[in-house]
Amino acid sequence: MQACNILVINCGSSSIKFALVNPTEPDFTLSGLAERLGSADAALHWQYRGSKDSKPIGNADHRQALAELLPLVERAAQGKLLGIGHRVVHGGEYFTTASWIDSKALQEIKSLEPLAPLHIPANVQGIEAATKLFPDLPQVAVFDTAFHQSLPEHAFRYALPEVLYRQHGVRRYGFHGTSHHYVSAQAASFSGLAYGDSSWLVAHLGNGCSTCAVVNGQSRDTSMGLTPLEGLVMGTRSGDVDPNLHGHLARTMGWSLDEINHTLNQDSGLLGLSGLSNDMRTLEQAREQGHVGATLAIEVFCYRLAKSIASMSCALLRLDGLVFTGGIGENSALIRNKTVQHLSLFNMQLDREANALCIRGVAGPIHTPGHTRVLVIPTNEERQIALDTLALLKQHTA
Ligand code: AMP
């Protein structure tokens, strides 16, 4: 296979993020976002060979937005587009790797809607629109959950009646799999270790946050569960709470399930704790100025993160390093430092200067010599989706 452009598409309910990825090149030729789809303000923003542009696409739906995108993609790919890789949020237990999208696979994806009711319909909309617009191109689904299908049963089962697992799929699935996969592989190559013989703890810290234990290239445990609410403190998500909280809030506040879910998903996390913002940059600035809520939010975030990293170590026989990634992990020297301070039992200590230098896409080691390896590795989910898509296409053409 010579030219290997893959169009990567990530559909939300009112947006499409896209990138034209050639894994042999460091940058994306074309990338962008169609947003506010379905509204009068719908717009397409893109970057082509470094220069930015946008255009209004009033009231466009997913299909119309992709149709607007088509000439841009054709120009950028210069007739060398091999396929489309779709990010799909949930693959349940059925999808353990990336999958060629045929009618059976699409039916399976649709059947997973109860597990991700907000995201699966948007993903399906994107797949259906792209299939109509690019009928001759292979379409591949790459699942956020698939990397975690290697979790052993003792890590993925909840201590609940078995029938809930067997008949209703209630188990831990984990998310951010594409990112955990990408950065752990990069960490191994960065450190001169074979990916298939290395052990990593990964902290993906963006608006959503999760940790993962990766052993010999396979996920062995992760902090998110049945849904992306479990685990760490996130931008607006609470992470772990006492499961009795739901009943408690229903009884004492008279809240409905929808109100409780809304509070835990949209009003909690950094936003809830700080009373100020879900954005770590804002919180760091406010903390500098003595804001009590921002200070507390940062302390809770780092302590809970360190606790999760420590618990993930149960899945490892040895530790080759801790990796920080995601908007916060790649940019916040403060969060990395505070978190690692809670992990001194793991022989972790950061080099102040190296830690300060690893921001805005700079990768590198940030530990002091003689201590456990700690790396900052920028994630690149689009590139991993393109790599997974290409690998599948190669299997089909081999
Ligand atoms: P993501 O979802 O990966 O785009 O990450 C979004 C999060 O990264 C937000 O909380 C941002 O505030 C945070 N972030 C981005 N840049 C910085 C920075 N320079 N310092 C601290 N946090 C940052």
Short mmCIF file of C-alpha atoms and ligand atoms in Angstrom, two decimals:
data_model
loop_
_atom_site.label_atom_id
_atom_site.label_comp_id
_atom_site.label_asym_id
_atom_site.label_seq_id
_atom_site.Cartn_x
_atom_site.Cartn_y
_atom_site.Cartn_z
CA MET A 1 0.00 0.00 0.00
CA GLN A 2 1.69 3.23 -1.12
CA ALA A 3 -0.46 6.24 -0.34
CA CYS A 4 -2.21 5.82 2.98
CA ASN A 5 -4.57 8.69 3.70
CA ILE A 6 -7.33 7.80 6.14
CA LEU A 7 -10.19 10.17 6.90
CA VAL A 8 -10.86 9.97 10.64
CA ILE A 9 -14.32 11.02 11.77
CA ASN A 10 -15.57 11.56 15.30
CA CYS A 11 -19.31 12.34 15.39
CA GLY A 12 -21.02 13.91 18.38
CA SER A 13 -24.72 14.72 18.59
CA SER A 14 -24.24 18.16 16.99
CA SER A 15 -20.65 18.08 15.77
CA ILE A 16 -18.17 16.21 13.56
CA LYS A 17 -14.45 16.35 14.22
CA PHE A 18 -12.37 15.18 11.30
CA ALA A 19 -8.76 14.72 10.24
CA LEU A 20 -7.07 13.42 7.14
CA VAL A 21 -4.25 11.29 8.51
CA ASN A 22 -1.26 9.93 6.64
CA PRO A 23 0.61 7.98 9.34
CA THR A 24 3.89 8.41 7.46
CA GLU A 25 3.67 12.19 7.94
CA PRO A 26 3.95 14.00 11.29
CA ASP A 27 1.10 16.51 10.72
CA PHE A 28 -2.42 16.18 9.40
CA THR A 29 -2.88 17.68 5.93
CA LEU A 30 -6.48 18.59 6.76
CA SER A 31 -8.33 18.72 10.07
CA GLY A 32 -11.30 20.54 11.49
CA LEU A 33 -14.72 20.62 13.04
CA ALA A 34 -18.30 20.97 11.85
CA GLU A 35 -20.26 22.34 14.79
CA ARG A 36 -23.75 23.34 15.93
CA LEU A 37 -25.18 20.94 13.35
CA GLY A 38 -28.95 21.14 13.00
CA SER A 39 -29.01 24.82 13.99
CA ALA A 40 -28.98 28.03 11.95
CA ASP A 41 -25.44 28.73 13.25
CA ALA A 42 -23.95 25.50 11.90
CA ALA A 43 -20.40 26.10 10.67
CA LEU A 44 -17.47 24.21 9.19
CA HIS A 45 -13.97 25.13 10.39
CA TRP A 46 -10.87 23.55 8.90
CA GLN A 47 -7.13 23.81 8.68
CA TYR A 48 -5.49 22.82 5.37
CA ARG A 49 -1.70 22.64 5.21
CA GLY A 50 -1.47 25.03 8.16
CA SER A 51 -3.90 27.71 7.00
CA LYS A 52 -7.28 28.13 8.68
CA ASP A 53 -10.65 28.74 7.05
CA SER A 54 -14.34 28.41 7.87
CA LYS A 55 -17.73 28.69 6.29
CA PRO A 56 -21.33 28.87 7.51
CA ILE A 57 -23.39 25.76 6.65
CA GLY A 58 -26.71 26.96 8.18
CA ASN A 59 -29.02 24.13 9.34
CA ALA A 60 -26.77 21.42 7.90
CA ASP A 61 -27.20 17.95 9.42
CA HIS A 62 -24.40 15.35 9.66
CA ARG A 63 -24.82 14.22 6.06
CA GLN A 64 -24.86 17.75 4.64
CA ALA A 65 -21.81 18.67 6.71
CA LEU A 66 -19.92 15.65 5.35
CA ALA A 67 -21.00 16.60 1.83
CA GLU A 68 -19.50 20.08 2.42
CA LEU A 69 -16.35 18.38 3.60
CA LEU A 70 -16.08 16.09 0.59
CA PRO A 71 -14.34 18.52 -1.84
CA LEU A 72 -11.87 19.54 0.88
CA VAL A 73 -11.01 15.91 1.53
CA GLU A 74 -10.69 15.12 -2.17
CA ARG A 75 -8.37 18.07 -2.70
CA ALA A 76 -6.21 17.23 0.32
CA ALA A 77 -6.01 13.49 -0.42
CA GLN A 78 -5.30 14.02 -4.13
CA GLY A 79 -7.12 10.84 -5.07
CA LYS A 80 -5.27 8.80 -2.47
CA LEU A 81 -7.95 8.23 0.18
CA LEU A 82 -7.91 4.59 1.32
CA GLY A 83 -10.72 4.49 3.83
CA ILE A 84 -12.63 6.11 6.66
CA GLY A 85 -12.02 5.40 10.34
CA HIS A 86 -14.94 6.17 12.65
CA ARG A 87 -14.44 6.71 16.34
CA VAL A 88 -17.21 4.78 18.10
CA VAL A 89 -17.59 5.30 21.82
CA HIS A 90 -18.79 1.82 22.84
CA GLY A 91 -18.13 -1.61 21.42
CA GLY A 92 -19.56 -3.63 24.30
CA GLU A 93 -18.10 -7.15 24.56
CA TYR A 94 -18.77 -7.85 20.88
CA PHE A 95 -16.04 -5.63 19.47
CA THR A 96 -12.62 -6.51 20.84
CA THR A 97 -10.70 -4.77 18.04
CA ALA A 98 -11.40 -2.32 15.23
CA SER A 99 -14.05 -3.66 12.87
CA TRP A 100 -14.91 -3.41 9.19
CA ILE A 101 -18.37 -1.81 9.01
CA ASP A 102 -20.83 -3.99 7.12
CA SER A 103 -24.56 -4.26 7.78
CA LYS A 104 -24.04 -6.87 10.55
CA ALA A 105 -21.45 -4.72 12.34
CA LEU A 106 -23.71 -1.68 12.04
CA GLN A 107 -26.60 -3.64 13.59
CA GLU A 108 -24.32 -4.68 16.46
CA ILE A 109 -23.24 -1.07 17.00
CA LYS A 110 -26.89 0.05 17.06
CA SER A 111 -27.72 -2.65 19.61
CA LEU A 112 -25.19 -1.06 22.00
CA GLU A 113 -27.29 2.10 22.34
CA PRO A 114 -28.49 1.23 25.89
CA LEU A 115 -24.82 1.29 27.01
CA ALA A 116 -24.12 4.75 25.53
CA PRO A 117 -27.50 6.38 24.76
CA LEU A 118 -26.06 9.83 24.02
CA HIS A 119 -23.14 8.81 21.83
CA ILE A 120 -24.08 5.70 19.83
CA PRO A 121 -26.91 7.40 17.85
CA ALA A 122 -24.49 10.18 16.82
CA ASN A 123 -21.80 7.66 15.85
CA VAL A 124 -24.36 5.71 13.79
CA GLN A 125 -25.54 8.90 12.09
CA GLY A 126 -21.95 9.61 11.05
CA ILE A 127 -21.38 6.09 9.75
CA GLU A 128 -24.62 6.11 7.74
CA ALA A 129 -23.92 9.54 6.26
CA ALA A 130 -20.32 8.65 5.34
CA THR A 131 -21.40 5.34 3.79
CA LYS A 132 -23.87 7.14 1.54
CA LEU A 133 -21.38 9.82 0.54
CA PHE A 134 -18.36 7.56 0.09
CA PRO A 135 -20.01 4.29 -1.05
CA ASP A 136 -16.84 2.89 -2.57
CA LEU A 137 -14.57 3.45 0.42
CA PRO A 138 -14.02 0.92 3.22
CA GLN A 139 -15.48 2.15 6.53
CA VAL A 140 -13.92 0.98 9.79
CA ALA A 141 -15.14 1.46 13.35
CA VAL A 142 -12.54 1.99 16.08
CA PHE A 143 -13.97 1.64 19.57
CA ASP A 144 -13.02 3.56 22.74
CA THR A 145 -13.67 0.39 24.73
CA ALA A 146 -11.93 -2.23 22.55
CA PHE A 147 -8.43 -1.81 24.00
CA HIS A 148 -9.83 -2.72 27.44
CA GLN A 149 -11.39 -5.99 26.31
CA SER A 150 -8.18 -7.67 27.53
CA LEU A 151 -9.09 -6.89 31.17
CA PRO A 152 -9.17 -10.08 33.24
CA GLU A 153 -12.57 -10.97 34.69
CA HIS A 154 -11.50 -10.07 38.24
CA ALA A 155 -10.87 -6.51 36.97
CA PHE A 156 -14.01 -6.08 34.86
CA ARG A 157 -16.72 -7.67 37.04
CA TYR A 158 -18.70 -5.69 39.61
CA ALA A 159 -19.65 -7.44 42.84
CA LEU A 160 -23.28 -7.65 41.71
CA PRO A 161 -25.67 -10.55 41.04
CA GLU A 162 -24.37 -12.49 38.04
CA VAL A 163 -27.61 -12.09 36.10
CA LEU A 164 -26.91 -8.37 35.71
CA TYR A 165 -23.69 -9.20 33.88
CA ARG A 166 -24.87 -12.22 31.88
CA GLN A 167 -28.21 -10.80 30.73
CA HIS A 168 -27.70 -7.05 30.85
CA GLY A 169 -23.99 -6.51 30.19
CA VAL A 170 -23.43 -4.74 33.51
CA ARG A 171 -19.62 -4.84 33.84
CA ARG A 172 -16.66 -2.49 33.61
CA TYR A 173 -15.77 -1.61 29.99
CA GLY A 174 -13.39 1.34 30.29
CA PHE A 175 -12.97 4.19 27.80
CA HIS A 176 -10.17 6.33 26.26
CA GLY A 177 -8.77 3.01 24.96
CA THR A 178 -7.41 4.57 21.77
CA SER A 179 -5.44 7.12 23.78
CA HIS A 180 -4.13 4.65 26.37
CA HIS A 181 -3.03 2.37 23.53
CA TYR A 182 -1.31 5.15 21.59
CA VAL A 183 0.61 6.75 24.46
CA SER A 184 1.71 3.46 26.06
CA ALA A 185 3.12 2.31 22.69
CA GLN A 186 4.85 5.68 22.28
CA ALA A 187 6.22 5.47 25.83
CA ALA A 188 7.79 2.09 25.07
CA SER A 189 9.35 3.29 21.83
CA PHE A 190 10.52 6.52 23.53
CA SER A 191 12.23 4.44 26.23
CA GLY A 192 13.80 1.93 23.85
CA LEU A 193 11.66 -0.92 25.25
CA ALA A 194 9.68 -3.52 23.30
CA TYR A 195 5.97 -2.66 23.63
CA GLY A 196 5.19 -6.36 23.97
CA ASP A 197 7.51 -6.60 26.99
CA SER A 198 6.82 -3.46 29.01
CA SER A 199 4.51 -2.30 31.82
CA TRP A 200 2.97 1.16 32.10
CA LEU A 201 0.61 3.20 34.20
CA VAL A 202 -1.14 5.84 32.11
CA ALA A 203 -3.09 8.92 33.26
CA HIS A 204 -5.23 10.41 30.49
CA LEU A 205 -6.31 13.77 31.91
CA GLY A 206 -8.58 15.87 29.72
CA ASN A 207 -12.16 16.98 30.32
CA GLY A 208 -12.71 13.28 30.89
CA CYS A 209 -10.01 11.53 32.92
CA SER A 210 -8.98 7.91 33.35
CA THR A 211 -6.04 5.77 34.39
CA CYS A 212 -4.94 2.50 32.84
CA ALA A 213 -2.49 -0.33 33.55
CA VAL A 214 -0.92 -1.56 30.30
CA VAL A 215 1.08 -4.80 30.42
CA ASN A 216 2.88 -6.11 27.33
CA GLY A 217 0.72 -3.96 25.05
CA GLN A 218 -2.60 -4.98 26.67
CA SER A 219 -4.90 -3.10 29.02
CA ARG A 220 -5.10 -4.96 32.34
CA ASP A 221 -7.17 -2.49 34.36
CA THR A 222 -8.67 0.95 33.96
CA SER A 223 -10.53 3.42 36.13
CA MET A 224 -13.68 4.02 34.04
CA GLY A 225 -16.37 1.38 34.20
CA LEU A 226 -19.80 0.65 32.76
CA THR A 227 -19.91 4.34 31.86
CA PRO A 228 -17.29 7.12 31.75
CA LEU A 229 -18.53 8.43 35.12
CA GLU A 230 -16.59 5.93 37.24
CA GLY A 231 -13.16 6.68 38.65
CA LEU A 232 -11.30 9.97 38.74
CA VAL A 233 -12.49 13.50 39.42
CA MET A 234 -13.08 15.06 35.96
CA GLY A 235 -14.08 18.45 34.52
CA THR A 236 -17.77 18.19 35.41
CA ARG A 237 -18.04 14.49 36.38
CA SER A 238 -17.85 13.37 40.00
CA GLY A 239 -15.97 10.12 39.42
CA ASP A 240 -16.43 7.57 42.23
CA VAL A 241 -19.06 8.32 44.87
CA ASP A 242 -20.79 6.10 47.40
CA PRO A 243 -23.33 4.09 45.34
CA ASN A 244 -25.90 4.87 48.04
CA LEU A 245 -25.66 8.55 47.10
CA HIS A 246 -28.41 8.07 44.50
CA GLY A 247 -30.90 6.79 47.06
CA HIS A 248 -29.79 9.38 49.58
CA LEU A 249 -30.36 12.29 47.17
CA ALA A 250 -33.70 10.86 46.02
CA ARG A 251 -34.92 10.57 49.64
CA THR A 252 -33.50 13.75 51.11
CA MET A 253 -33.79 16.13 48.13
CA GLY A 254 -36.66 14.49 46.26
CA TRP A 255 -34.51 14.45 43.10
CA SER A 256 -35.44 12.33 40.10
CA LEU A 257 -32.94 9.95 38.48
CA ASP A 258 -32.45 12.46 35.66
CA GLU A 259 -31.64 15.23 38.16
CA ILE A 260 -29.18 13.03 40.02
CA ASN A 261 -27.48 11.94 36.77
CA HIS A 262 -27.29 15.53 35.62
CA THR A 263 -25.67 16.62 38.87
CA LEU A 264 -23.10 13.82 38.82
CA ASN A 265 -22.24 14.26 35.12
CA GLN A 266 -22.58 17.99 34.48
CA ASP A 267 -22.35 19.89 37.79
CA SER A 268 -19.71 17.96 39.72
CA GLY A 269 -15.97 17.27 39.39
CA LEU A 270 -13.66 20.29 39.22
CA LEU A 271 -16.65 22.54 38.54
CA GLY A 272 -18.63 21.31 41.54
CA LEU A 273 -15.69 21.36 43.95
CA SER A 274 -14.40 24.79 42.90
CA GLY A 275 -17.77 26.45 42.33
CA LEU A 276 -15.88 28.26 39.58
CA SER A 277 -14.92 26.30 36.46
CA ASN A 278 -14.33 22.89 34.90
CA ASP A 279 -11.26 24.24 33.12
CA MET A 280 -7.93 23.47 34.77
CA ARG A 281 -6.25 26.59 33.37
CA THR A 282 -8.86 28.80 35.03
CA LEU A 283 -8.50 26.89 38.29
CA GLU A 284 -4.71 27.17 38.31
CA GLN A 285 -4.94 30.94 37.81
CA ALA A 286 -7.62 31.27 40.52
CA ARG A 287 -5.52 29.18 42.92
CA GLU A 288 -2.61 31.59 42.38
CA GLN A 289 -4.93 34.35 43.52
CA GLY A 290 -5.97 32.42 46.62
CA HIS A 291 -9.37 31.12 45.47
CA VAL A 292 -10.38 28.58 48.13
CA GLY A 293 -12.63 26.45 45.91
CA ALA A 294 -10.05 26.23 43.10
CA THR A 295 -7.35 25.25 45.61
CA LEU A 296 -9.53 22.49 47.05
CA ALA A 297 -10.55 21.21 43.60
CA ILE A 298 -6.90 20.85 42.58
CA GLU A 299 -5.97 19.08 45.83
CA VAL A 300 -8.85 16.59 45.53
CA PHE A 301 -8.13 16.03 41.82
CA CYS A 302 -4.46 15.17 42.44
CA TYR A 303 -5.04 13.02 45.53
CA ARG A 304 -7.77 10.97 43.85
CA LEU A 305 -5.61 10.62 40.75
CA ALA A 306 -2.63 9.38 42.78
CA LYS A 307 -4.89 6.90 44.62
CA SER A 308 -6.12 5.56 41.30
CA ILE A 309 -2.59 5.26 39.89
CA ALA A 310 -1.53 3.38 43.03
CA SER A 311 -4.49 1.01 42.74
CA MET A 312 -3.72 0.31 39.05
CA SER A 313 -0.26 -0.92 40.11
CA CYS A 314 -1.96 -4.11 41.41
CA ALA A 315 -2.22 -5.17 37.75
CA LEU A 316 1.55 -4.94 37.17
CA LEU A 317 4.46 -7.24 38.00
CA ARG A 318 6.95 -4.48 37.28
CA LEU A 319 6.69 -0.80 36.46
CA ASP A 320 8.52 0.72 33.49
CA GLY A 321 6.97 4.12 33.98
CA LEU A 322 4.06 6.46 34.54
CA VAL A 323 2.76 8.41 31.53
CA PHE A 324 0.80 11.68 31.63
CA THR A 325 -1.33 12.68 28.64
CA GLY A 326 -4.49 14.65 27.67
CA GLY A 327 -4.92 18.44 27.89
CA ILE A 328 -4.11 18.54 31.62
CA GLY A 329 -1.51 15.75 31.60
CA GLU A 330 0.35 17.31 28.66
CA ASN A 331 0.30 20.87 29.97
CA SER A 332 0.04 21.14 33.72
CA ALA A 333 3.36 20.90 35.54
CA LEU A 334 1.48 21.72 38.76
CA ILE A 335 -0.90 18.77 38.51
CA ARG A 336 1.89 16.37 37.56
CA ASN A 337 4.02 17.54 40.46
CA LYS A 338 1.25 17.41 43.06
CA THR A 339 0.17 13.96 41.91
CA VAL A 340 3.66 12.51 41.96
CA GLN A 341 4.23 13.94 45.47
CA HIS A 342 1.57 11.47 46.69
CA LEU A 343 3.44 8.61 44.99
CA SER A 344 6.83 8.77 46.70
CA LEU A 345 6.36 5.16 47.90
CA PHE A 346 6.71 4.23 44.21
CA ASN A 347 10.12 5.93 44.14
CA MET A 348 8.68 8.73 42.01
CA GLN A 349 10.17 12.21 42.03
CA LEU A 350 10.04 14.90 39.35
CA ASP A 351 12.79 17.08 37.98
CA ARG A 352 11.41 20.60 38.35
CA GLU A 353 12.96 21.98 35.16
CA ALA A 354 12.13 19.00 32.94
CA ASN A 355 8.56 19.06 34.27
CA ALA A 356 8.18 22.76 33.46
CA LEU A 357 9.50 22.24 29.91
CA CYS A 358 7.03 19.50 28.91
CA ILE A 359 4.07 21.59 27.78
CA ARG A 360 2.25 22.33 24.51
CA GLY A 361 3.09 19.11 22.74
CA VAL A 362 6.62 18.61 24.08
CA ALA A 363 7.20 14.97 25.03
CA GLY A 364 9.85 13.86 27.44
CA PRO A 365 10.98 12.30 30.66
CA ILE A 366 10.30 14.48 33.72
CA HIS A 367 11.69 12.31 36.57
CA THR A 368 14.93 12.85 38.42
CA PRO A 369 17.69 10.32 37.64
CA GLY A 370 17.59 7.23 39.86
CA HIS A 371 13.82 7.45 40.27
CA THR A 372 10.93 5.71 38.52
CA ARG A 373 10.46 6.83 34.94
CA VAL A 374 7.72 9.47 34.46
CA LEU A 375 6.95 10.62 30.92
CA VAL A 376 4.78 13.24 29.25
CA ILE A 377 3.49 11.91 25.92
CA PRO A 378 1.00 13.94 23.85
CA THR A 379 -1.89 11.74 22.82
CA ASN A 380 -3.04 11.46 19.22
CA GLU A 381 -6.26 9.51 18.99
CA GLU A 382 -6.78 10.38 15.31
CA ARG A 383 -3.42 8.87 14.41
CA GLN A 384 -4.18 5.70 16.38
CA ILE A 385 -7.61 5.42 14.69
CA ALA A 386 -5.89 5.79 11.30
CA LEU A 387 -3.30 3.16 12.26
CA ASP A 388 -6.01 0.72 13.40
CA THR A 389 -7.99 1.39 10.21
CA LEU A 390 -4.96 0.84 8.01
CA ALA A 391 -4.01 -2.37 9.83
CA LEU A 392 -7.50 -3.74 9.18
CA LEU A 393 -7.43 -2.71 5.51
CA LYS A 394 -4.07 -4.42 5.09
CA GLN A 395 -5.50 -7.65 6.60
CA HIS A 396 -8.39 -7.51 4.12
CA THR A 397 -6.13 -6.92 1.11
CA ALA A 398 -3.39 -9.38 2.17
P1 AMP B 1 -8.75 17.85 26.59
O1 AMP B 1 -10.12 17.31 26.91
O2 AMP B 1 -7.72 16.77 26.44
O3 AMP B 1 -8.75 18.85 25.48
O4 AMP B 1 -8.28 18.66 27.91
C1 AMP B 1 -9.00 19.78 28.39
C2 AMP B 1 -8.41 20.16 29.74
O5 AMP B 1 -7.02 20.46 29.58
C3 AMP B 1 -9.05 21.41 30.33
O6 AMP B 1 -9.28 21.22 31.72
C4 AMP B 1 -7.98 22.46 30.11
O7 AMP B 1 -8.04 23.48 31.07
C5 AMP B 1 -6.74 21.63 30.32
N1 AMP B 1 -5.55 22.36 29.85
C6 AMP B 1 -5.24 22.70 28.57
N2 AMP B 1 -4.10 23.47 28.58
C7 AMP B 1 -3.71 23.59 29.87
C8 AMP B 1 -2.63 24.25 30.54
N3 AMP B 1 -1.73 24.95 29.87
N4 AMP B 1 -2.56 24.15 31.89
C9 AMP B 1 -3.48 23.44 32.59
N5 AMP B 1 -4.51 22.81 32.02
C10 AMP B 1 -4.64 22.87 30.69
#
